[in-house]
Amino acid sequence: MRSEAQQSPARDLAATAGAVERLIALEPDAWQELFQQHHRRMYNFAYVRTGDPSLAEEIASEVFAAAAQAIARYRPTGAPIAAWLYRIARNITADHLERRRRHPQTSLDGVEIIATGWAPAIERSADLAQVLRLLTREQQEVIALRFFDDCSLAETAAALGRSVGAVKVMQHRALAALKRHLGGSRL
């Protein structure tokens, strides 16, 4: 179920009268509202793509910093402002992943986690994060938007700049790949 902050595009901050003008004027209340409505969604999107909670948090914060710098150039298209934020998140995440690819860091994957009661949940989460990284970038984005952020097909299509039909195909292929990689277990 969607929280109030994740309601339909009509509830999106940009849909309110004068909201974009308030954002352009860099009014703190407008930016706080935008942040509260969309920060978790930007974090989820980045986390699914990176599998790294601290990097996802960094990316989510960078999205709002980049949005503040670019808001004067924002032009309403009829899509919710979340679609614009997702495009920013998509670009920032791609930049981080490219830097990570060029400059790999030592992994702590081999470190044994000793936390009674947490181990199964951590293991399932780590397995899912590892399998998600096997998907294509667009498949990861569709999964993040549809299932982690509870976006509709139309919202996902707007965020990715694709048609609803293309999103349906990507979602189907992503779920089939996840099922294949997870050994056919029920999704």
JSON list of C-alpha atoms in Angstrom, two decimals:
[
{"chain": "A", "resi": 1, "resn": "MET", "atom": "CA", "xyz": [0.00, 0.00, 0.00]},
{"chain": "A", "resi": 2, "resn": "ARG", "atom": "CA", "xyz": [1.27, 3.46, -0.83]},
{"chain": "A", "resi": 3, "resn": "SER", "atom": "CA", "xyz": [1.97, 6.00, 1.85]},
{"chain": "A", "resi": 4, "resn": "GLU", "atom": "CA", "xyz": [0.42, 9.42, 1.50]},
{"chain": "A", "resi": 5, "resn": "ALA", "atom": "CA", "xyz": [3.69, 10.74, 0.10]},
{"chain": "A", "resi": 6, "resn": "GLN", "atom": "CA", "xyz": [3.55, 8.12, -2.65]},
{"chain": "A", "resi": 7, "resn": "GLN", "atom": "CA", "xyz": [0.01, 8.76, -3.87]},
{"chain": "A", "resi": 8, "resn": "SER", "atom": "CA", "xyz": [-0.88, 9.40, -7.48]},
{"chain": "A", "resi": 9, "resn": "PRO", "atom": "CA", "xyz": [0.86, 12.08, -9.53]},
{"chain": "A", "resi": 10, "resn": "ALA", "atom": "CA", "xyz": [-1.92, 14.51, -8.60]},
{"chain": "A", "resi": 11, "resn": "ARG", "atom": "CA", "xyz": [-0.55, 14.44, -5.02]},
{"chain": "A", "resi": 12, "resn": "ASP", "atom": "CA", "xyz": [2.93, 15.18, -6.31]},
{"chain": "A", "resi": 13, "resn": "LEU", "atom": "CA", "xyz": [4.35, 18.49, -5.05]},
{"chain": "A", "resi": 14, "resn": "ALA", "atom": "CA", "xyz": [4.65, 19.87, -8.58]},
{"chain": "A", "resi": 15, "resn": "ALA", "atom": "CA", "xyz": [0.91, 19.41, -9.09]},
{"chain": "A", "resi": 16, "resn": "THR", "atom": "CA", "xyz": [0.13, 22.07, -6.48]},
{"chain": "A", "resi": 17, "resn": "ALA", "atom": "CA", "xyz": [-0.31, 25.63, -7.68]},
{"chain": "A", "resi": 18, "resn": "GLY", "atom": "CA", "xyz": [2.93, 27.57, -7.64]},
{"chain": "A", "resi": 19, "resn": "ALA", "atom": "CA", "xyz": [5.05, 24.68, -6.33]},
{"chain": "A", "resi": 20, "resn": "VAL", "atom": "CA", "xyz": [7.63, 24.89, -9.11]},
{"chain": "A", "resi": 21, "resn": "GLU", "atom": "CA", "xyz": [7.90, 28.64, -8.60]},
{"chain": "A", "resi": 22, "resn": "ARG", "atom": "CA", "xyz": [8.50, 28.04, -4.89]},
{"chain": "A", "resi": 23, "resn": "LEU", "atom": "CA", "xyz": [11.20, 25.50, -5.74]},
{"chain": "A", "resi": 24, "resn": "ILE", "atom": "CA", "xyz": [12.81, 27.91, -8.23]},
{"chain": "A", "resi": 25, "resn": "ALA", "atom": "CA", "xyz": [12.80, 30.57, -5.50]},
{"chain": "A", "resi": 26, "resn": "LEU", "atom": "CA", "xyz": [14.63, 27.99, -3.34]},
{"chain": "A", "resi": 27, "resn": "GLU", "atom": "CA", "xyz": [12.06, 28.28, -0.57]},
{"chain": "A", "resi": 28, "resn": "PRO", "atom": "CA", "xyz": [13.17, 25.94, 2.22]},
{"chain": "A", "resi": 29, "resn": "ASP", "atom": "CA", "xyz": [9.63, 24.71, 2.97]},
{"chain": "A", "resi": 30, "resn": "ALA", "atom": "CA", "xyz": [9.08, 23.71, -0.66]},
{"chain": "A", "resi": 31, "resn": "TRP", "atom": "CA", "xyz": [12.38, 21.82, -0.77]},
{"chain": "A", "resi": 32, "resn": "GLN", "atom": "CA", "xyz": [11.68, 20.16, 2.57]},
{"chain": "A", "resi": 33, "resn": "GLU", "atom": "CA", "xyz": [8.31, 18.97, 1.28]},
{"chain": "A", "resi": 34, "resn": "LEU", "atom": "CA", "xyz": [9.88, 17.68, -1.94]},
{"chain": "A", "resi": 35, "resn": "PHE", "atom": "CA", "xyz": [12.59, 15.90, 0.07]},
{"chain": "A", "resi": 36, "resn": "GLN", "atom": "CA", "xyz": [10.08, 14.32, 2.46]},
{"chain": "A", "resi": 37, "resn": "GLN", "atom": "CA", "xyz": [7.91, 13.13, -0.42]},
{"chain": "A", "resi": 38, "resn": "HIS", "atom": "CA", "xyz": [10.68, 11.64, -2.54]},
{"chain": "A", "resi": 39, "resn": "HIS", "atom": "CA", "xyz": [13.86, 10.93, -0.55]},
{"chain": "A", "resi": 40, "resn": "ARG", "atom": "CA", "xyz": [12.93, 7.34, 0.32]},
{"chain": "A", "resi": 41, "resn": "ARG", "atom": "CA", "xyz": [12.02, 6.63, -3.29]},
{"chain": "A", "resi": 42, "resn": "MET", "atom": "CA", "xyz": [15.36, 8.00, -4.55]},
{"chain": "A", "resi": 43, "resn": "TYR", "atom": "CA", "xyz": [17.18, 5.94, -1.91]},
{"chain": "A", "resi": 44, "resn": "ASN", "atom": "CA", "xyz": [15.31, 2.75, -2.90]},
{"chain": "A", "resi": 45, "resn": "PHE", "atom": "CA", "xyz": [16.04, 3.36, -6.56]},
{"chain": "A", "resi": 46, "resn": "ALA", "atom": "CA", "xyz": [19.76, 3.87, -5.91]},
{"chain": "A", "resi": 47, "resn": "TYR", "atom": "CA", "xyz": [19.97, 0.94, -3.50]},
{"chain": "A", "resi": 48, "resn": "VAL", "atom": "CA", "xyz": [18.52, -1.51, -6.00]},
{"chain": "A", "resi": 49, "resn": "ARG", "atom": "CA", "xyz": [21.04, -0.34, -8.60]},
{"chain": "A", "resi": 50, "resn": "THR", "atom": "CA", "xyz": [24.08, -0.30, -6.29]},
{"chain": "A", "resi": 51, "resn": "GLY", "atom": "CA", "xyz": [23.35, -2.80, -3.52]},
{"chain": "A", "resi": 52, "resn": "ASP", "atom": "CA", "xyz": [25.18, -0.45, -1.16]},
{"chain": "A", "resi": 53, "resn": "PRO", "atom": "CA", "xyz": [23.13, 1.34, 1.54]},
{"chain": "A", "resi": 54, "resn": "SER", "atom": "CA", "xyz": [25.67, 4.10, 2.20]},
{"chain": "A", "resi": 55, "resn": "LEU", "atom": "CA", "xyz": [26.17, 4.78, -1.51]},
{"chain": "A", "resi": 56, "resn": "ALA", "atom": "CA", "xyz": [22.40, 4.79, -2.02]},
{"chain": "A", "resi": 57, "resn": "GLU", "atom": "CA", "xyz": [22.05, 7.38, 0.75]},
{"chain": "A", "resi": 58, "resn": "GLU", "atom": "CA", "xyz": [24.78, 9.49, -0.83]},
{"chain": "A", "resi": 59, "resn": "ILE", "atom": "CA", "xyz": [23.11, 9.28, -4.24]},
{"chain": "A", "resi": 60, "resn": "ALA", "atom": "CA", "xyz": [19.68, 10.16, -2.80]},
{"chain": "A", "resi": 61, "resn": "SER", "atom": "CA", "xyz": [21.18, 13.27, -1.22]},
{"chain": "A", "resi": 62, "resn": "GLU", "atom": "CA", "xyz": [22.99, 14.19, -4.43]},
{"chain": "A", "resi": 63, "resn": "VAL", "atom": "CA", "xyz": [19.70, 13.97, -6.34]},
{"chain": "A", "resi": 64, "resn": "PHE", "atom": "CA", "xyz": [18.24, 16.85, -4.32]},
{"chain": "A", "resi": 65, "resn": "ALA", "atom": "CA", "xyz": [21.43, 18.90, -4.55]},
{"chain": "A", "resi": 66, "resn": "ALA", "atom": "CA", "xyz": [21.46, 18.44, -8.33]},
{"chain": "A", "resi": 67, "resn": "ALA", "atom": "CA", "xyz": [17.73, 19.22, -8.51]},
{"chain": "A", "resi": 68, "resn": "ALA", "atom": "CA", "xyz": [18.28, 22.48, -6.61]},
{"chain": "A", "resi": 69, "resn": "GLN", "atom": "CA", "xyz": [21.00, 23.46, -9.07]},
{"chain": "A", "resi": 70, "resn": "ALA", "atom": "CA", "xyz": [18.86, 22.56, -12.09]},
{"chain": "A", "resi": 71, "resn": "ILE", "atom": "CA", "xyz": [15.40, 23.67, -10.95]},
{"chain": "A", "resi": 72, "resn": "ALA", "atom": "CA", "xyz": [15.57, 26.96, -12.86]},
{"chain": "A", "resi": 73, "resn": "ARG", "atom": "CA", "xyz": [15.79, 24.92, -16.08]},
{"chain": "A", "resi": 74, "resn": "TYR", "atom": "CA", "xyz": [12.95, 22.55, -15.10]},
{"chain": "A", "resi": 75, "resn": "ARG", "atom": "CA", "xyz": [10.06, 22.60, -17.55]},
{"chain": "A", "resi": 76, "resn": "PRO", "atom": "CA", "xyz": [6.82, 20.85, -16.56]},
{"chain": "A", "resi": 77, "resn": "THR", "atom": "CA", "xyz": [5.94, 18.14, -19.08]},
{"chain": "A", "resi": 78, "resn": "GLY", "atom": "CA", "xyz": [2.73, 16.92, -17.51]},
{"chain": "A", "resi": 79, "resn": "ALA", "atom": "CA", "xyz": [4.61, 14.07, -15.82]},
{"chain": "A", "resi": 80, "resn": "PRO", "atom": "CA", "xyz": [5.03, 14.21, -12.05]},
{"chain": "A", "resi": 81, "resn": "ILE", "atom": "CA", "xyz": [8.15, 15.91, -10.73]},
{"chain": "A", "resi": 82, "resn": "ALA", "atom": "CA", "xyz": [9.18, 12.47, -9.44]},
{"chain": "A", "resi": 83, "resn": "ALA", "atom": "CA", "xyz": [9.90, 11.48, -13.06]},
{"chain": "A", "resi": 84, "resn": "TRP", "atom": "CA", "xyz": [12.41, 14.36, -13.28]},
{"chain": "A", "resi": 85, "resn": "LEU", "atom": "CA", "xyz": [13.96, 13.34, -9.95]},
{"chain": "A", "resi": 86, "resn": "TYR", "atom": "CA", "xyz": [14.26, 9.71, -11.10]},
{"chain": "A", "resi": 87, "resn": "ARG", "atom": "CA", "xyz": [16.07, 10.84, -14.24]},
{"chain": "A", "resi": 88, "resn": "ILE", "atom": "CA", "xyz": [18.52, 12.77, -12.08]},
{"chain": "A", "resi": 89, "resn": "ALA", "atom": "CA", "xyz": [18.90, 9.70, -9.83]},
{"chain": "A", "resi": 90, "resn": "ARG", "atom": "CA", "xyz": [19.43, 7.51, -12.87]},
{"chain": "A", "resi": 91, "resn": "ASN", "atom": "CA", "xyz": [22.26, 9.72, -14.15]},
{"chain": "A", "resi": 92, "resn": "ILE", "atom": "CA", "xyz": [23.96, 10.12, -10.77]},
{"chain": "A", "resi": 93, "resn": "THR", "atom": "CA", "xyz": [23.72, 6.38, -10.09]},
{"chain": "A", "resi": 94, "resn": "ALA", "atom": "CA", "xyz": [25.20, 5.60, -13.51]},
{"chain": "A", "resi": 95, "resn": "ASP", "atom": "CA", "xyz": [28.08, 8.00, -12.79]},
{"chain": "A", "resi": 96, "resn": "HIS", "atom": "CA", "xyz": [28.78, 6.34, -9.43]},
{"chain": "A", "resi": 97, "resn": "LEU", "atom": "CA", "xyz": [28.64, 2.85, -10.93]},
{"chain": "A", "resi": 98, "resn": "GLU", "atom": "CA", "xyz": [31.00, 3.87, -13.72]},
{"chain": "A", "resi": 99, "resn": "ARG", "atom": "CA", "xyz": [33.47, 5.30, -11.18]},
{"chain": "A", "resi": 100, "resn": "ARG", "atom": "CA", "xyz": [33.17, 2.11, -9.14]},
{"chain": "A", "resi": 101, "resn": "ARG", "atom": "CA", "xyz": [33.85, 0.04, -12.25]},
{"chain": "A", "resi": 102, "resn": "ARG", "atom": "CA", "xyz": [36.93, 2.11, -13.09]},
{"chain": "A", "resi": 103, "resn": "HIS", "atom": "CA", "xyz": [38.22, 2.21, -9.51]},
{"chain": "A", "resi": 104, "resn": "PRO", "atom": "CA", "xyz": [37.10, -1.00, -7.76]},
{"chain": "A", "resi": 105, "resn": "GLN", "atom": "CA", "xyz": [37.38, -1.13, -3.99]},
{"chain": "A", "resi": 106, "resn": "THR", "atom": "CA", "xyz": [38.09, -4.09, -1.76]},
{"chain": "A", "resi": 107, "resn": "SER", "atom": "CA", "xyz": [34.93, -6.05, -1.02]},
{"chain": "A", "resi": 108, "resn": "LEU", "atom": "CA", "xyz": [33.93, -7.17, 2.44]},
{"chain": "A", "resi": 109, "resn": "ASP", "atom": "CA", "xyz": [31.74, -9.96, 1.04]},
{"chain": "A", "resi": 110, "resn": "GLY", "atom": "CA", "xyz": [33.93, -12.58, 2.71]},
{"chain": "A", "resi": 111, "resn": "VAL", "atom": "CA", "xyz": [33.51, -11.13, 6.19]},
{"chain": "A", "resi": 112, "resn": "GLU", "atom": "CA", "xyz": [31.41, -13.43, 8.37]},
{"chain": "A", "resi": 113, "resn": "ILE", "atom": "CA", "xyz": [28.41, -11.76, 9.96]},
{"chain": "A", "resi": 114, "resn": "ILE", "atom": "CA", "xyz": [27.72, -12.97, 13.48]},
{"chain": "A", "resi": 115, "resn": "ALA", "atom": "CA", "xyz": [24.38, -11.56, 14.55]},
{"chain": "A", "resi": 116, "resn": "THR", "atom": "CA", "xyz": [22.03, -14.13, 16.01]},
{"chain": "A", "resi": 117, "resn": "GLY", "atom": "CA", "xyz": [18.57, -13.73, 14.56]},
{"chain": "A", "resi": 118, "resn": "TRP", "atom": "CA", "xyz": [19.68, -11.28, 11.89]},
{"chain": "A", "resi": 119, "resn": "ALA", "atom": "CA", "xyz": [21.74, -13.67, 9.80]},
{"chain": "A", "resi": 120, "resn": "PRO", "atom": "CA", "xyz": [18.85, -15.17, 7.75]},
{"chain": "A", "resi": 121, "resn": "ALA", "atom": "CA", "xyz": [17.39, -11.74, 6.92]},
{"chain": "A", "resi": 122, "resn": "ILE", "atom": "CA", "xyz": [20.81, -10.34, 6.06]},
{"chain": "A", "resi": 123, "resn": "GLU", "atom": "CA", "xyz": [21.56, -13.38, 3.92]},
{"chain": "A", "resi": 124, "resn": "ARG", "atom": "CA", "xyz": [18.26, -13.08, 2.01]},
{"chain": "A", "resi": 125, "resn": "SER", "atom": "CA", "xyz": [18.84, -9.36, 1.51]},
{"chain": "A", "resi": 126, "resn": "ALA", "atom": "CA", "xyz": [22.41, -9.97, 0.32]},
{"chain": "A", "resi": 127, "resn": "ASP", "atom": "CA", "xyz": [21.21, -12.74, -2.03]},
{"chain": "A", "resi": 128, "resn": "LEU", "atom": "CA", "xyz": [18.57, -10.45, -3.51]},
{"chain": "A", "resi": 129, "resn": "ALA", "atom": "CA", "xyz": [21.03, -7.57, -3.91]},
{"chain": "A", "resi": 130, "resn": "GLN", "atom": "CA", "xyz": [23.50, -9.91, -5.61]},
{"chain": "A", "resi": 131, "resn": "VAL", "atom": "CA", "xyz": [20.86, -11.29, -8.00]},
{"chain": "A", "resi": 132, "resn": "LEU", "atom": "CA", "xyz": [19.56, -7.79, -8.79]},
{"chain": "A", "resi": 133, "resn": "ARG", "atom": "CA", "xyz": [23.05, -6.83, -9.95]},
{"chain": "A", "resi": 134, "resn": "LEU", "atom": "CA", "xyz": [22.81, -9.59, -12.59]},
{"chain": "A", "resi": 135, "resn": "LEU", "atom": "CA", "xyz": [19.91, -7.78, -14.29]},
{"chain": "A", "resi": 136, "resn": "THR", "atom": "CA", "xyz": [20.41, -5.13, -16.93]},
{"chain": "A", "resi": 137, "resn": "ARG", "atom": "CA", "xyz": [20.43, -1.52, -15.78]},
{"chain": "A", "resi": 138, "resn": "GLU", "atom": "CA", "xyz": [16.94, -0.91, -17.14]},
{"chain": "A", "resi": 139, "resn": "GLN", "atom": "CA", "xyz": [15.59, -4.08, -15.54]},
{"chain": "A", "resi": 140, "resn": "GLN", "atom": "CA", "xyz": [17.04, -3.00, -12.19]},
{"chain": "A", "resi": 141, "resn": "GLU", "atom": "CA", "xyz": [15.41, 0.40, -12.60]},
{"chain": "A", "resi": 142, "resn": "VAL", "atom": "CA", "xyz": [12.02, -1.11, -13.42]},
{"chain": "A", "resi": 143, "resn": "ILE", "atom": "CA", "xyz": [12.20, -3.43, -10.40]},
{"chain": "A", "resi": 144, "resn": "ALA", "atom": "CA", "xyz": [13.24, -0.53, -8.16]},
{"chain": "A", "resi": 145, "resn": "LEU", "atom": "CA", "xyz": [10.44, 1.72, -9.34]},
{"chain": "A", "resi": 146, "resn": "ARG", "atom": "CA", "xyz": [7.66, -0.86, -9.53]},
{"chain": "A", "resi": 147, "resn": "PHE", "atom": "CA", "xyz": [8.33, -2.97, -6.43]},
{"chain": "A", "resi": 148, "resn": "PHE", "atom": "CA", "xyz": [10.51, -0.96, -4.07]},
{"chain": "A", "resi": 149, "resn": "ASP", "atom": "CA", "xyz": [8.91, 2.44, -4.73]},
{"chain": "A", "resi": 150, "resn": "ASP", "atom": "CA", "xyz": [5.42, 1.16, -5.64]},
{"chain": "A", "resi": 151, "resn": "CYS", "atom": "CA", "xyz": [5.23, 3.29, -8.80]},
{"chain": "A", "resi": 152, "resn": "SER", "atom": "CA", "xyz": [2.47, 2.63, -11.29]},
{"chain": "A", "resi": 153, "resn": "LEU", "atom": "CA", "xyz": [3.29, 1.54, -14.84]},
{"chain": "A", "resi": 154, "resn": "ALA", "atom": "CA", "xyz": [2.62, 5.10, -16.04]},
{"chain": "A", "resi": 155, "resn": "GLU", "atom": "CA", "xyz": [4.87, 6.64, -13.35]},
{"chain": "A", "resi": 156, "resn": "THR", "atom": "CA", "xyz": [7.63, 4.15, -14.18]},
{"chain": "A", "resi": 157, "resn": "ALA", "atom": "CA", "xyz": [7.31, 4.87, -17.89]},
{"chain": "A", "resi": 158, "resn": "ALA", "atom": "CA", "xyz": [7.53, 8.63, -17.27]},
{"chain": "A", "resi": 159, "resn": "ALA", "atom": "CA", "xyz": [10.57, 8.23, -15.01]},
{"chain": "A", "resi": 160, "resn": "LEU", "atom": "CA", "xyz": [12.41, 6.10, -17.57]},
{"chain": "A", "resi": 161, "resn": "GLY", "atom": "CA", "xyz": [11.23, 7.96, -20.66]},
{"chain": "A", "resi": 162, "resn": "ARG", "atom": "CA", "xyz": [9.73, 4.76, -22.08]},
{"chain": "A", "resi": 163, "resn": "SER", "atom": "CA", "xyz": [6.25, 3.65, -23.10]},
{"chain": "A", "resi": 164, "resn": "VAL", "atom": "CA", "xyz": [4.02, 1.71, -20.72]},
{"chain": "A", "resi": 165, "resn": "GLY", "atom": "CA", "xyz": [4.29, -1.27, -23.07]},
{"chain": "A", "resi": 166, "resn": "ALA", "atom": "CA", "xyz": [8.08, -1.17, -22.94]},
{"chain": "A", "resi": 167, "resn": "VAL", "atom": "CA", "xyz": [7.96, -1.04, -19.14]},
{"chain": "A", "resi": 168, "resn": "LYS", "atom": "CA", "xyz": [5.66, -4.09, -19.09]},
{"chain": "A", "resi": 169, "resn": "VAL", "atom": "CA", "xyz": [8.11, -6.02, -21.28]},
{"chain": "A", "resi": 170, "resn": "MET", "atom": "CA", "xyz": [11.11, -4.98, -19.16]},
{"chain": "A", "resi": 171, "resn": "GLN", "atom": "CA", "xyz": [9.26, -5.92, -15.97]},
{"chain": "A", "resi": 172, "resn": "HIS", "atom": "CA", "xyz": [8.30, -9.33, -17.36]},
{"chain": "A", "resi": 173, "resn": "ARG", "atom": "CA", "xyz": [11.87, -10.03, -18.47]},
{"chain": "A", "resi": 174, "resn": "ALA", "atom": "CA", "xyz": [13.31, -8.82, -15.16]},
{"chain": "A", "resi": 175, "resn": "LEU", "atom": "CA", "xyz": [10.97, -11.02, -13.12]},
{"chain": "A", "resi": 176, "resn": "ALA", "atom": "CA", "xyz": [11.74, -14.01, -15.36]},
{"chain": "A", "resi": 177, "resn": "ALA", "atom": "CA", "xyz": [15.48, -13.41, -14.92]},
{"chain": "A", "resi": 178, "resn": "LEU", "atom": "CA", "xyz": [15.09, -13.06, -11.14]},
{"chain": "A", "resi": 179, "resn": "LYS", "atom": "CA", "xyz": [13.14, -16.30, -11.01]},
{"chain": "A", "resi": 180, "resn": "ARG", "atom": "CA", "xyz": [15.79, -18.04, -13.10]},
{"chain": "A", "resi": 181, "resn": "HIS", "atom": "CA", "xyz": [18.67, -16.71, -10.96]},
{"chain": "A", "resi": 182, "resn": "LEU", "atom": "CA", "xyz": [16.91, -17.52, -7.69]},
{"chain": "A", "resi": 183, "resn": "GLY", "atom": "CA", "xyz": [16.47, -21.13, -8.75]},
{"chain": "A", "resi": 184, "resn": "GLY", "atom": "CA", "xyz": [12.83, -20.94, -9.76]},
{"chain": "A", "resi": 185, "resn": "SER", "atom": "CA", "xyz": [11.59, -20.01, -6.30]},
{"chain": "A", "resi": 186, "resn": "ARG", "atom": "CA", "xyz": [8.27, -18.21, -6.17]},
{"chain": "A", "resi": 187, "resn": "LEU", "atom": "CA", "xyz": [8.56, -14.41, -6.51]}
]
